Short mmCIF file of C-alpha atoms and ligand atoms in Angstrom, two decimals:
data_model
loop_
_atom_site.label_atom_id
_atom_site.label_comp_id
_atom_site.label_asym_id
_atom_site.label_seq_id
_atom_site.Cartn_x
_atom_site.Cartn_y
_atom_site.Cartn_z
CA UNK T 167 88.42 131.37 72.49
CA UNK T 168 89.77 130.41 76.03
CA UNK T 169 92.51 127.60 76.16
CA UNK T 170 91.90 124.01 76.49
CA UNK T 171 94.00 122.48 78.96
CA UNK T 172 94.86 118.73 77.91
CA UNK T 173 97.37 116.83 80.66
CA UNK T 174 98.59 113.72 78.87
CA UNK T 175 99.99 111.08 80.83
CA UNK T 176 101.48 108.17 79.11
CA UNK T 177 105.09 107.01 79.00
CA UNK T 178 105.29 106.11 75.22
CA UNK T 179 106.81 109.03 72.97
CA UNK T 180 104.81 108.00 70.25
CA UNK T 181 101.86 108.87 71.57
CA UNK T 182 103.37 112.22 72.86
CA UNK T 183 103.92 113.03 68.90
CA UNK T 184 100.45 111.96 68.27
CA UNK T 185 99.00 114.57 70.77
CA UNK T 186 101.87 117.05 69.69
CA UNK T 187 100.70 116.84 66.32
CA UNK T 188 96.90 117.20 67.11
CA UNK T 189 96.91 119.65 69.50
CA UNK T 190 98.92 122.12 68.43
CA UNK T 191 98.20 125.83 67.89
CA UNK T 192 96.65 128.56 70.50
CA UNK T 193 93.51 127.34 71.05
CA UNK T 194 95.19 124.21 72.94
CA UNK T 195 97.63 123.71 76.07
CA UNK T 196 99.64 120.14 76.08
CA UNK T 197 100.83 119.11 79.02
CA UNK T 198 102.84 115.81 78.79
CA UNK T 199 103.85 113.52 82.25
CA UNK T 200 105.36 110.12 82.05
CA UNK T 201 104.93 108.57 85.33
CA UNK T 202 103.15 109.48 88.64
CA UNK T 203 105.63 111.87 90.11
CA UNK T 204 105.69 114.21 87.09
CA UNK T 205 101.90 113.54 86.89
CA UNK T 206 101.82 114.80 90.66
CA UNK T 207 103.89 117.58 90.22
CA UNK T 208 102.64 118.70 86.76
CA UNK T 209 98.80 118.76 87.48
CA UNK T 210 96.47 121.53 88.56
CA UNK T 211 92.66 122.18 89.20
CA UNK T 212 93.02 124.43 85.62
CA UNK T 213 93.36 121.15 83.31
CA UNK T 214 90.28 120.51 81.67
CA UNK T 215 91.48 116.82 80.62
CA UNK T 216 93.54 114.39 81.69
CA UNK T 217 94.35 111.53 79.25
CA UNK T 218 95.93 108.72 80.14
CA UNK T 219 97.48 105.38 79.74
CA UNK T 220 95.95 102.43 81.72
CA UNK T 221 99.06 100.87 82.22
CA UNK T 222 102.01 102.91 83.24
CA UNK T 223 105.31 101.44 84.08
CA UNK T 224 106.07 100.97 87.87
CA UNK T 225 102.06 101.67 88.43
CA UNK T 226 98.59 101.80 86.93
CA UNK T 227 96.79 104.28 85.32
CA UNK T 228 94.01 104.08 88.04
CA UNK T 229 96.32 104.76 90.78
CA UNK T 230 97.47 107.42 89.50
CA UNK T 231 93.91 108.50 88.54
CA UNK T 232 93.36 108.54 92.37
CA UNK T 233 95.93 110.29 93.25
CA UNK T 234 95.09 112.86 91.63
CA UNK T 235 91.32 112.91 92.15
CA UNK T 236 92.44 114.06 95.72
CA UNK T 237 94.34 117.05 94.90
CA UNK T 238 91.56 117.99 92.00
CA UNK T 239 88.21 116.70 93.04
CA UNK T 240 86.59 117.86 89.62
CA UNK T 241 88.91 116.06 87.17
CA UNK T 242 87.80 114.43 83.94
CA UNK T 243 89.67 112.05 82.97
CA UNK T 244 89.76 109.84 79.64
CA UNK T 245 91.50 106.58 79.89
CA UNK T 246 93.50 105.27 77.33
CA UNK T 247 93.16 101.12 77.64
CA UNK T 248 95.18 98.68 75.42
CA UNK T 249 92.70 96.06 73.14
CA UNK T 250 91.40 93.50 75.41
CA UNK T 251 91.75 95.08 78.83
CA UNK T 252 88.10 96.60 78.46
CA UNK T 253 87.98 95.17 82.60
CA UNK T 254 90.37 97.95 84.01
CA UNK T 255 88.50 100.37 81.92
CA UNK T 256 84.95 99.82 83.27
CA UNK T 257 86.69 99.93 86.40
CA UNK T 258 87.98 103.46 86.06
CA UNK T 259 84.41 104.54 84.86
CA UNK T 260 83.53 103.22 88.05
CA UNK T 261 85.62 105.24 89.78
CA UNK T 262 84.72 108.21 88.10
CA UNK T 263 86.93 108.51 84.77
CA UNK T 264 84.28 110.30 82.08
CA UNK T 265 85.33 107.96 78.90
CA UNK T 266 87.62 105.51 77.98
CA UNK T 267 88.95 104.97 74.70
CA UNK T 268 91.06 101.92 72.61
CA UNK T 269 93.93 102.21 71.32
CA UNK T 270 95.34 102.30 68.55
CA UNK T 271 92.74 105.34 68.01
CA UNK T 272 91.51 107.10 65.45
CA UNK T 273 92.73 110.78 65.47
CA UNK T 274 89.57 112.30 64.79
CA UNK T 275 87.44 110.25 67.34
CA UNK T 276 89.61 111.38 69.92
CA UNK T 277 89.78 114.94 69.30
CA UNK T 278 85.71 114.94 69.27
CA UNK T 279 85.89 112.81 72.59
CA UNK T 280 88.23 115.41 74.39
CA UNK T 281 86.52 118.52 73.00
CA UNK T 282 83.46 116.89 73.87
CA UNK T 283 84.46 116.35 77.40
CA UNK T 284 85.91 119.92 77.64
CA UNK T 285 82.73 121.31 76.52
CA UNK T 286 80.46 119.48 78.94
CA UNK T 287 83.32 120.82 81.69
CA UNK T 288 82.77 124.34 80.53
CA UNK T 289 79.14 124.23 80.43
CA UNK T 290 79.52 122.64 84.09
CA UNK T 291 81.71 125.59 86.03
CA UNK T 292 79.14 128.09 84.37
CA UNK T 293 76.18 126.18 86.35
CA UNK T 294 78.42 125.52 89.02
CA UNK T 295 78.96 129.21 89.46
CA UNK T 296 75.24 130.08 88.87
CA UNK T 297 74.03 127.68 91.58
CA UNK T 298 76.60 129.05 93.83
CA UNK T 299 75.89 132.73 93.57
CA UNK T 300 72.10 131.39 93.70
CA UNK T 301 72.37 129.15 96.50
CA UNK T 302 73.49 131.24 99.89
CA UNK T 303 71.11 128.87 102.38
CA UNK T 304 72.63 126.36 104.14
CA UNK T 305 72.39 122.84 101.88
CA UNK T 306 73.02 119.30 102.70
CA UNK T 307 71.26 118.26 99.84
CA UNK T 308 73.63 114.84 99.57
CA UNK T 309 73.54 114.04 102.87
CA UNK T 310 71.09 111.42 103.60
CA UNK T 311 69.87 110.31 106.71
CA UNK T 312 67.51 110.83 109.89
CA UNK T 313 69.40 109.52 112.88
CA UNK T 314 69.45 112.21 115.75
CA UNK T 315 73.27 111.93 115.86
CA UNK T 316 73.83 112.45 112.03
CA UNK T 317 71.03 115.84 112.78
CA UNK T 318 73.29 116.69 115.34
CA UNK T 319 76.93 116.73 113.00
CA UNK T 320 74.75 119.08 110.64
CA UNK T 321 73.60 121.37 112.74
CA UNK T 322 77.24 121.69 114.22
CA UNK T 323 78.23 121.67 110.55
CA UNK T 324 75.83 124.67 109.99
CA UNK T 325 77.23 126.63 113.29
CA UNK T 326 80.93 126.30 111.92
CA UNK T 327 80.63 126.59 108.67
CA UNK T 328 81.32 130.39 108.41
CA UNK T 329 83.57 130.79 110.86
CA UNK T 330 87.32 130.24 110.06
CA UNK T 331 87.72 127.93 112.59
CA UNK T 332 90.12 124.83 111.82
CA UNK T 333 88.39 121.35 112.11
CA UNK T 334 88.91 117.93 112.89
CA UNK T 335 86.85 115.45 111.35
CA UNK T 336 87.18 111.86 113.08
CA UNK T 337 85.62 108.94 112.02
CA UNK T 338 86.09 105.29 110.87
CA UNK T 339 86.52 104.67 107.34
CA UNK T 340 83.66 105.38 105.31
CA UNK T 341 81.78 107.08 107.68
CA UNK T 342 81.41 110.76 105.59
CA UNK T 343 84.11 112.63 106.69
CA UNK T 344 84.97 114.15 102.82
CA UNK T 345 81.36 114.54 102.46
CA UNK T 346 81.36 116.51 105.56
CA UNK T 347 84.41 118.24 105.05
CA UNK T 348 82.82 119.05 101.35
CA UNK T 349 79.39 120.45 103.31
CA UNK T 350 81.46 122.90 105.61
CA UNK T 351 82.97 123.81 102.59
CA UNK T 352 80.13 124.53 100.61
CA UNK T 353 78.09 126.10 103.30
CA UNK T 354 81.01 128.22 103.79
CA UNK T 355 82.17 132.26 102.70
CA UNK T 356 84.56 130.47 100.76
CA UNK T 357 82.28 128.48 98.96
CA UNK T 358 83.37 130.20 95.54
CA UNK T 359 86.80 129.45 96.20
CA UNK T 360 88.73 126.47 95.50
CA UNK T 361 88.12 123.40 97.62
CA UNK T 362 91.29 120.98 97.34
CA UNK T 363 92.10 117.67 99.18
CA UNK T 364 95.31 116.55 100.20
CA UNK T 365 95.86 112.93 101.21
CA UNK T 366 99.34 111.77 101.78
CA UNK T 367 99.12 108.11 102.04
CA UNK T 368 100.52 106.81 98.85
CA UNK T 369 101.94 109.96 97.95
CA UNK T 370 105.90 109.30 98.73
CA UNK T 371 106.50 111.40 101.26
CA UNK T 372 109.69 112.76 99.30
CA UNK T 373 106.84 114.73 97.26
CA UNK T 374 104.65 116.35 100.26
CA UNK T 375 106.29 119.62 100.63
CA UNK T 376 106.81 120.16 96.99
CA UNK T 377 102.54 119.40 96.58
CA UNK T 378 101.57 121.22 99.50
CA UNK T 379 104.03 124.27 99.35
CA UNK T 380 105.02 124.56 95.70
CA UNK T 381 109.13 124.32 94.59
CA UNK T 382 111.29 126.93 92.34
CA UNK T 383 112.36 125.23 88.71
CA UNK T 384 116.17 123.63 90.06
CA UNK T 385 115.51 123.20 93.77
CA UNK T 386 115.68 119.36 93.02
CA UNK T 387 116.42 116.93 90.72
CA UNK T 388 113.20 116.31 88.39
CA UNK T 389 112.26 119.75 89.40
CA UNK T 390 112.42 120.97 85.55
CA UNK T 391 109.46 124.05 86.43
CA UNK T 392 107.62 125.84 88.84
CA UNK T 393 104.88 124.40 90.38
CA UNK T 394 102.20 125.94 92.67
CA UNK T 395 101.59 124.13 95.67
CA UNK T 396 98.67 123.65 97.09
CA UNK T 397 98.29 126.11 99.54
CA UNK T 398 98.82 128.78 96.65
CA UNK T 399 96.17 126.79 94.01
CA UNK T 400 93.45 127.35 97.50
CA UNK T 401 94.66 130.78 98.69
CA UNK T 402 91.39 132.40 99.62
CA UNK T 403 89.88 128.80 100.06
CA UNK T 404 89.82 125.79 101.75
CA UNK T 405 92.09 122.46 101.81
CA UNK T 406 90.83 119.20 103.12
CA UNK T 407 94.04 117.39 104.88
CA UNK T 408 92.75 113.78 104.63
CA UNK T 409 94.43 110.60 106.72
CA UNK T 410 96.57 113.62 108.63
CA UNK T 411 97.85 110.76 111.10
CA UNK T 412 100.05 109.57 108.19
CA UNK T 413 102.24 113.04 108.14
CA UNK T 414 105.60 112.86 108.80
CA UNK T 415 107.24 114.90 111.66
CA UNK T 416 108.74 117.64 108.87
CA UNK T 417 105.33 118.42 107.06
CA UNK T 418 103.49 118.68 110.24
CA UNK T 419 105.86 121.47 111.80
CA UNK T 420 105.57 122.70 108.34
CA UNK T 421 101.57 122.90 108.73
CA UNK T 422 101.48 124.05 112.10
CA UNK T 423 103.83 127.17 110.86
CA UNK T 424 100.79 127.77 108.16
CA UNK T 425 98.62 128.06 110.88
CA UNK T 426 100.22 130.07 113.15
CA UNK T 427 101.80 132.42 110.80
CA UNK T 428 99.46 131.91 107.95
CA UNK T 429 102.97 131.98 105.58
CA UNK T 430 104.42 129.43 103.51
CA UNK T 431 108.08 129.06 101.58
CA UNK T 432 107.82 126.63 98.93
CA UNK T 433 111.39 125.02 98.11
CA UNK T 434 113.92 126.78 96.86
CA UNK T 435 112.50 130.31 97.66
CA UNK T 436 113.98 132.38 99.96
CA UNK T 437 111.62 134.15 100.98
CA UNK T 438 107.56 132.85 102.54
CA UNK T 439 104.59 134.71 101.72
CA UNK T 440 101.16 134.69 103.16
CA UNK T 441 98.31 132.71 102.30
CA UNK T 442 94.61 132.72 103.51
CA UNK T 443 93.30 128.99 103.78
CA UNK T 444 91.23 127.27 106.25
CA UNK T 445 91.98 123.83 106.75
CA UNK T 446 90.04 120.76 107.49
CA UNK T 447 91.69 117.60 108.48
CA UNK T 448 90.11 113.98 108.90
CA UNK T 449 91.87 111.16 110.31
CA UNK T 450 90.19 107.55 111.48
CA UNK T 451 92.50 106.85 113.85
CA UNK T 452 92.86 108.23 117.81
CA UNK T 453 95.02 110.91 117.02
CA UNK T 454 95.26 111.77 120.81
CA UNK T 455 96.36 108.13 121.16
CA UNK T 456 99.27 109.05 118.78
CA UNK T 457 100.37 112.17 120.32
CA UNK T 458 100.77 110.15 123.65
CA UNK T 459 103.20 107.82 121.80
CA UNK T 460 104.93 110.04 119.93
CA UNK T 461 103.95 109.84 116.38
CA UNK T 462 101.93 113.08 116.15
CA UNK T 463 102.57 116.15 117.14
CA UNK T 464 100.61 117.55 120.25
CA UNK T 465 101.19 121.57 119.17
CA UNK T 466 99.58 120.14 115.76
CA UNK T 467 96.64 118.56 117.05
CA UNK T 468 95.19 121.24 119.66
CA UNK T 469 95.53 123.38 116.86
CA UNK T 470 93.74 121.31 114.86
CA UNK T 471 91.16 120.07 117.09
CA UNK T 472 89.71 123.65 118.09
CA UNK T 473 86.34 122.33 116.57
CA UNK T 474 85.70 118.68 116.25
CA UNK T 475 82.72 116.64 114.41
CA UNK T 476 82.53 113.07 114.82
CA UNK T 477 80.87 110.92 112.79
CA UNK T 478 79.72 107.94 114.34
CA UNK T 479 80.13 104.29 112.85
CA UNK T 480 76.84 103.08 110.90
CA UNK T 481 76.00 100.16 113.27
CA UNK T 482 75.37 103.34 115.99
CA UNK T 483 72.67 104.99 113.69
CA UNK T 484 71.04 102.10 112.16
CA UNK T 485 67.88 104.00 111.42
CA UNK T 486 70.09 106.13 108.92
CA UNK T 487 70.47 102.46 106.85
CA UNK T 488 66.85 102.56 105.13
CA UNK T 489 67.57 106.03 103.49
CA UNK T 490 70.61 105.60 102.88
CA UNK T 491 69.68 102.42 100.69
CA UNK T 492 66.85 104.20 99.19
CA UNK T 493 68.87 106.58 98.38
CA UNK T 494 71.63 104.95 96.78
CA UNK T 495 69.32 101.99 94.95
CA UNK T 496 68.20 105.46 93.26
CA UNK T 497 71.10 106.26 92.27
CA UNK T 498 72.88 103.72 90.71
CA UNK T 499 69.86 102.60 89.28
CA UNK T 500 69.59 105.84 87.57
CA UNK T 501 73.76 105.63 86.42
CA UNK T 502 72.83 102.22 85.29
CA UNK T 503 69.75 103.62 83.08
CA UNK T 504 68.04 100.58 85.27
CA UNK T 505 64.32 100.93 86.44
CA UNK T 506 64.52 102.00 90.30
CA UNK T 507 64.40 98.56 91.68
CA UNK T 508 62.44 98.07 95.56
CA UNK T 509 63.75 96.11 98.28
CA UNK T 510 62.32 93.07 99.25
CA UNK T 511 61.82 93.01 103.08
CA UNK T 512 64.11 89.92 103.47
CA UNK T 513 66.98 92.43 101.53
CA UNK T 514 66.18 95.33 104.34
CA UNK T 515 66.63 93.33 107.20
CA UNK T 516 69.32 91.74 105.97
CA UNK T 517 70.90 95.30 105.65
CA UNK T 518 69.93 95.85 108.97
CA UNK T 519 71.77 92.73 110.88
CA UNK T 520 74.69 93.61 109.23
CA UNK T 521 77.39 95.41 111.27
CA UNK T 522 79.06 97.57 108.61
CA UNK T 523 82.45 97.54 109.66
CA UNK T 524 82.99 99.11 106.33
CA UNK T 525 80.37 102.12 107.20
CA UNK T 526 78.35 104.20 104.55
CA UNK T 527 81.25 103.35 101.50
CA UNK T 528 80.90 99.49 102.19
CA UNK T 529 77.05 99.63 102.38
CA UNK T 530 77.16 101.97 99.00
CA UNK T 531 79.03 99.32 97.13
CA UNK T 532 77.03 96.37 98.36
CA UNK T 533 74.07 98.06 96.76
CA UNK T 534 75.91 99.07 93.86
CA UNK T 535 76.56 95.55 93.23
CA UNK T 536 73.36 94.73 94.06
CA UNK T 537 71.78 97.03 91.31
CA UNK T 538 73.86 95.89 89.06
CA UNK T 539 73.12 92.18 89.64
CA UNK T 540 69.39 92.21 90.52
CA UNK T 541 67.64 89.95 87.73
CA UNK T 542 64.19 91.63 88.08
CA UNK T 543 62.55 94.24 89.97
CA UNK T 544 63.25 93.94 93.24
CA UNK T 545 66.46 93.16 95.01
CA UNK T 546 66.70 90.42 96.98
CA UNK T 547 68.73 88.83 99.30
CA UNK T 548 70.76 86.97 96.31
CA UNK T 549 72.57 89.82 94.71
CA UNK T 550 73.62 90.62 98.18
CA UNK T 551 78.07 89.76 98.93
CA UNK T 552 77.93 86.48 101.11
CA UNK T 553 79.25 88.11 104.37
CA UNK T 554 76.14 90.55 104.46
CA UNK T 555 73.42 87.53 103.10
CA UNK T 556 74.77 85.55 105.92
CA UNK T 557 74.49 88.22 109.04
CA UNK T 558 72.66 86.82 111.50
CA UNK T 559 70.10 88.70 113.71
CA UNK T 560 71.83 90.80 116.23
CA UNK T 561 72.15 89.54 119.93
CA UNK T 562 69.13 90.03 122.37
CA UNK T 563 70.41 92.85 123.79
CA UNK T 564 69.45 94.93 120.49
CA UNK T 565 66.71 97.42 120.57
CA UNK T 566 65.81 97.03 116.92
CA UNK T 567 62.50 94.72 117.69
CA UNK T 568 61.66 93.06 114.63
CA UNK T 569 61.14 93.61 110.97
CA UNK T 570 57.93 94.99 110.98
CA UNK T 571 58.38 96.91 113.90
CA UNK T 572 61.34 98.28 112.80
CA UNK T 573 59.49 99.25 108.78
CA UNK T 574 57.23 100.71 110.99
CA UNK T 575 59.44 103.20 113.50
CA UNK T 576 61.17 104.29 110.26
CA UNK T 577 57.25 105.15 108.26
CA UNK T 578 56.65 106.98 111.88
CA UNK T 579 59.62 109.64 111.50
CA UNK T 580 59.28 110.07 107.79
CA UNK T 581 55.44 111.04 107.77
CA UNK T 582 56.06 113.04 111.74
CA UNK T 583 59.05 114.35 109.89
CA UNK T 584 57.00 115.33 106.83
CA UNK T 585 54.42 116.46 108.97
CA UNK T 586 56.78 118.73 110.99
CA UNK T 587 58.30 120.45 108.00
CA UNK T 588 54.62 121.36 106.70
CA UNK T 589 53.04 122.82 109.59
CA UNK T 590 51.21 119.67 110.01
CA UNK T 591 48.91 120.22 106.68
CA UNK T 592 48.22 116.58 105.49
CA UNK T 593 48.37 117.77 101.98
CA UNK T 594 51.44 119.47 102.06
CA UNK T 595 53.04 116.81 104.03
CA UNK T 596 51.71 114.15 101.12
CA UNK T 597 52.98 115.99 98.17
CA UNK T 598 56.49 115.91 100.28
CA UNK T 599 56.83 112.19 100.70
CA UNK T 600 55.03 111.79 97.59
CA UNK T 601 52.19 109.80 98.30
CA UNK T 602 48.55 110.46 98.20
CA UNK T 603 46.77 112.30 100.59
CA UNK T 604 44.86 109.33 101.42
CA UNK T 605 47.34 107.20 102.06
CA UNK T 606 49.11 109.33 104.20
CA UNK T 607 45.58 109.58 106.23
CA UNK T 608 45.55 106.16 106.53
CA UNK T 609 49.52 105.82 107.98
CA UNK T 610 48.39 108.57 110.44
CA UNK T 611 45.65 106.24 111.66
CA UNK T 612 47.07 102.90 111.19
CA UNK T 613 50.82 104.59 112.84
CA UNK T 614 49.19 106.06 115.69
CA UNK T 615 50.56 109.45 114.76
CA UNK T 616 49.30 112.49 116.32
CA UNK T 617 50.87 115.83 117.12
N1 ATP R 1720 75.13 110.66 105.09
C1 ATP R 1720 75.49 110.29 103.85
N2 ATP R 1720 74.61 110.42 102.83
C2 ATP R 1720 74.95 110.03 101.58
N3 ATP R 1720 76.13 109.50 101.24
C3 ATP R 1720 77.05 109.34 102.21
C4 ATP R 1720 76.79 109.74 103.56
N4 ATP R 1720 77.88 109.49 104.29
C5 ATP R 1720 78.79 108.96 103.46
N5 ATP R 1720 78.30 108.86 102.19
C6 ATP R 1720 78.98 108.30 101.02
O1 ATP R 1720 79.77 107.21 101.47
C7 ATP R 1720 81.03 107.20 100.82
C8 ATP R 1720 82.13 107.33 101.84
O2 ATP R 1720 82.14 108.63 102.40
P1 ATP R 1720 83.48 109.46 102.61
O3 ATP R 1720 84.43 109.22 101.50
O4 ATP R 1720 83.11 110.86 102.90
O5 ATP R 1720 83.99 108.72 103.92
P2 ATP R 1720 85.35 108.87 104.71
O6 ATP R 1720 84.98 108.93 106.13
O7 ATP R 1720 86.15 109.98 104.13
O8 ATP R 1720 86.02 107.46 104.44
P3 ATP R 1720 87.60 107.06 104.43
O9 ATP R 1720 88.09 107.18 105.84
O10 ATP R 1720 87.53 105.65 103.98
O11 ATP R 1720 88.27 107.98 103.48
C9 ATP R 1720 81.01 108.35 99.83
O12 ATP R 1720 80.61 107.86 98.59
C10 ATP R 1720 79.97 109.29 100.40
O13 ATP R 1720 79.38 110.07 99.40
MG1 MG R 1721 88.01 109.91 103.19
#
């Protein structure tokens, strides 16, 4: 039987006897961390379980949760939440942690919950792996959207995707830049090998090398093993460099040697080795602006900036809002085991007058939320946060036209769309947007849609 590797992260050595005692024997590996550092240093993509403590001393479990989400974008994690704090622990299955249990436990309950999760993560990689060997076309299959500049990222996305090239992804916040680092990725030659984020903002910079390069057992103090950096964990892969404007002067000489010599030395080695990785970095800040002042190396950034995709702010592709809302009311309807609510019209245009400083993230939560709250079938205006209910329409100088007008432009491209991708066969086209035929004869008509 392969091992099951359980990372246990809780600061009370009673528990660490519990898990001691349960998991003992071949068939598992017990890891133990106390606090976020040893957490940091001691986890890698291999676990297939993190359990931890809600409430660790000097920080919280959930920070630490998303700390380590970046460096191991697959993690399952099971919290462990005191009685009566069941609030923190919906929000960590909000954020993505796979169970949450109460403590004091029962022994048996949470051996079945951990080999349960470990199963379902086995089961996972094996379709994982099958879809990847399957899938060698280009897929965007998560990306929604039909604005012309959003068309434009992906096709650049498509053209660089194999190459080796270094990229710069620049956007505001919540604008897609993981996802799009995540589609280069997976529409890459390296999509079978590991895909692993680095983002260094709230990771004390005392810790970057060590994480990115790896460290010899002794070459500091807390240093008690060796640890693979990241670099080594993605050799042969891909690492996504998020918020790269927050890098100190050290680690971004340090990066720049990785890309010119394509060698690292993690600490307290003597000697560097060589490591294959491409590297994709996002910031949302001018970086340029930061070279001129200083604060970011200018050797760095041409390096990094041989390919660049920006990703534009929502309130510059509007017309990607109505999918993107479809899309998401379908999703967290379905997490929510919720019949897939419509929007009212009032609810869409609302969406629409709203400027999104936020981007795709802030209009994701509003309709999580919105899900969530909706009484009845339909979501309305209501469930909608107060800023967003109370946009007004934009200034005259938009070229949105009204409601209708704009319900209509967005029916146009999905049926010439559909229409486009079927050869113009009606039928075809129908089954596509999933309509009937009839109906889609109609739009045609009413729509004033001809080739
Ligand atoms: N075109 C899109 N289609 C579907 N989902 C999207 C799209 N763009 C972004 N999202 C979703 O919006 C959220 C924010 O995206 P992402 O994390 O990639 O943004 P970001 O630019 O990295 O933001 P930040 O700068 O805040 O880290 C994610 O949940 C992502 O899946
Ligand atoms: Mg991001």
């Amino acid at each position: 039987m392969t091992e099951k590797t359980i990372h246990l992260i809780d600061d009370e050595s009673i528990i660490h006897d519990i898990f001691r005692r349960i998991f003992k024997g071949d068939e598992y590996k017990l890891i133990i961390s106390e606090n976020m550092s040893q957490a940091l240093a001691n986890h890698h993509p291999g676990v297939d379980v993190v359990i931890m403590d809600l409430m660790i001393p000097g920080t919280s479990g959930i920070e630490i949760f998303k700390q380590l989400v970046r460096v191991d974008p697959g993690i399952r994690v099971i919290f462990l939440t005191a009685f009566g704090t069941i609030e923190s622990a919906i929000e960590a299955i909000k954020l993505g942690a796979v169970d949450y249990l109460q403590k004091p436990f029962n022994n048996l309950e949470l051996q079945h919950r951990i080999d349960r999760v470990i199963k379902e993560r086995k089961v996972n990689q094996e379709n994982i792996h099958l879809k990847k060997t399957l899938n060698q076309r280009f897929s965007f299959g998560n990306i929604i959207g039909n604005s012309h500049a959003l068309k434009q990222t992906l096709n650049l996305v498509e053209n660089v995707a194999a190459t080796n090239s270094t990229i710069l992804i620049t956007g505001e916040s919540g604008t897609g830049k993981e996802l799009i680092a995540k589609a280069v990725f997976a529409n890459s030659n390296r999509r079978n090998r590991p895909f692993l984020s680095f983002n260094s903002s709230n990771i004390p910079a005392t810790l970057f090398e060590s994480i990115l390069f790896g460290h010899r057992k002794g070459s500091f103090t807390g240093a008690h093993a060796d640890r693979k950096g990241i670099f080594d964990e993605a050799d042969g892969g891909t690492i996504f460099l998020d918020e790269i404007a927050n890098l100190d002067n050290e680690t971004q000489s340090k990066i720049l040697r990785v890309l010119q010599e394509k060698e690292i030395q993690p600490l307290g080695e003597n000697r560097s080795h060589k490591v294959d990785v491409r590297i994709i970095a996002a910031t949302n800040v001018d970086l340029l602006e930061k070279v001129k002042i200083g604060a970011f190396r200018e050797d760095l950034f041409y390096r990094l900036n041989i390919i660049n995709i920006h990703l534009p702010p929502l309130r510059e592709r509007m017309e990607d809002i109505p999918p993107l809302a479809e899309h998401f009311i379908r999703k967290y309807a379905e997490e929510n085991h919720r019949e897939v609510p419509g929007m009212s019209a009032e609810f869409l245009q609302k969406l629409m007058q709203y400027p999104w400083p936020g981007n795709i993230r802030e209009l994701e939560n509003a309709i999580q939320r919105s899900v969530i709250l909706a009484p009845g079938a339909t979501l309305n205006p209501e469930v909608l946060p107060a800023e967003i209910r109370s946009a007004e329409a934009a200034s005259a100088d938009s070229n949105y036209g009204d409601f209708n007008d704009l319900v209509n432009r967005y029916k146009r491209r999905l049926i010439l769309d559909a229409l486009k991708r079927n050869d113009w066969v009606q039928k075809r086209a129908a089954d596509d947007l999933k309509i009937k035929p009839t109906t889609l004869s109609e739009l045609i008509k009413r729509l004033d849609i001809n080739k």
